[in-house]
Amino acid sequence: DAGVIQSPRHEVTEMGQEVTLRCKPISGHNSLFWYRQTMMRGLELLIYFNNNVPIDDSGMPEDRFSAKMPNASFSTLKIQPSEPRDSAVYFCASSFRLNYEQYFGPGTRLTVT
Amino acid sequence: GESVGLHLPTLSVQEGDNSIINCAYSNSASDYFIWYKQESGKGPQFIIDIRSNMDKRQGQRVTVLLNKTVKHLSLQIAATQPGDSAVYFCAEKAGTYKYIFGTGTRLKVLA
């Protein structure tokens, strides 16, 4: 099993640009989670999906952030426009069902200059 | 790889010694707790979990202790090995599917 796949692994962009982060969950997993990790705030849940439907997006910091899950094998997290304070490592995780163990991807390090 | 944090509390232990990593959680209603291990350049990896109706759970070389009175969780690693060097996070869940993660402790294993 390849595990959770995220791309790109590293992204450097200029302030104001649109950024799209991608995630492929583990096959057969019904739940998907997006997290952000920073030195100051640690690991924070941004949004999670169950059966491709967003369940709770209360952790999404601003309207500049949006997430979609068009099918069971793909999700995106988009930031438009990006700002330097969005610089962080973004993790995607998936679980078999909502209350099961979450498996994390390797993360995407985003740097906004 | 991705850095987890430059200002995390650090625990240094000698190889072969036991390690104890502590975590204070915030919500007295939390009913489920997990310890994660995060190595450099990787995402958090599940180590062991415990439900609030238990006060101790053992895995392979790891033991989690839960003290609900003082809202404290600890992770004990027996015979610490170089491969145990990582950042360790506790996470709590209180009745929803959302986990709240602690800030993490960096474990350094000295040869």
Coordinates of C-alpha atoms in Angstrom, one line a residue, chain B residues 41-90:
Chain B
G41 CA 10.3 14.8 6.8
K42 CA 7.3 12.5 7.6
G43 CA 3.8 12.9 8.8
P44 CA 2.7 11.8 12.3
Q45 CA 2.5 8.1 12.8
F46 CA 0.2 6.4 15.3
I47 CA 1.9 4.7 18.2
I48 CA -0.7 3.8 20.8
D49 CA -4.1 4.9 22.0
I50 CA -6.1 4.8 25.2
R51 CA -9.7 5.3 26.1
S52 CA -10.8 7.3 29.2
N53 CA -12.2 4.2 30.9
M54 CA -8.6 2.9 31.2
D55 CA -5.6 4.2 33.1
K56 CA -2.9 2.2 31.4
R57 CA -2.3 0.4 28.1
Q58 CA 0.7 -1.4 26.9
G59 CA 2.1 -2.0 23.5
Q60 CA 5.4 -3.2 22.1
R61 CA 8.0 -1.3 24.2
V62 CA 5.5 1.5 24.8
T63 CA 3.1 2.1 27.7
V64 CA 0.6 4.9 27.9
L65 CA -0.6 6.1 31.3
L66 CA -3.7 8.3 31.8
N67 CA -4.4 10.3 34.9
K68 CA -7.8 11.9 34.5
T69 CA -7.7 13.6 37.9
V70 CA -5.0 15.9 36.8
K71 CA -5.6 15.6 33.0
H72 CA -2.2 14.1 32.3
L73 CA -1.0 11.6 29.8
S74 CA 2.4 10.0 29.6
L75 CA 4.2 7.8 27.1
Q76 CA 6.9 5.4 28.3
I77 CA 9.3 3.9 25.9
A78 CA 11.4 1.0 27.2
A79 CA 15.0 0.4 26.2
T80 CA 15.1 3.5 24.0
Q81 CA 16.7 3.0 20.6
P82 CA 18.2 5.5 18.1
G83 CA 15.2 4.9 15.8
D84 CA 13.0 6.3 18.5
S85 CA 14.4 9.8 18.0
A86 CA 11.5 11.9 16.8
V87 CA 8.9 14.4 17.9
Y88 CA 6.1 12.9 20.0
F89 CA 2.6 14.4 20.1
C90 CA -0.4 13.5 22.2

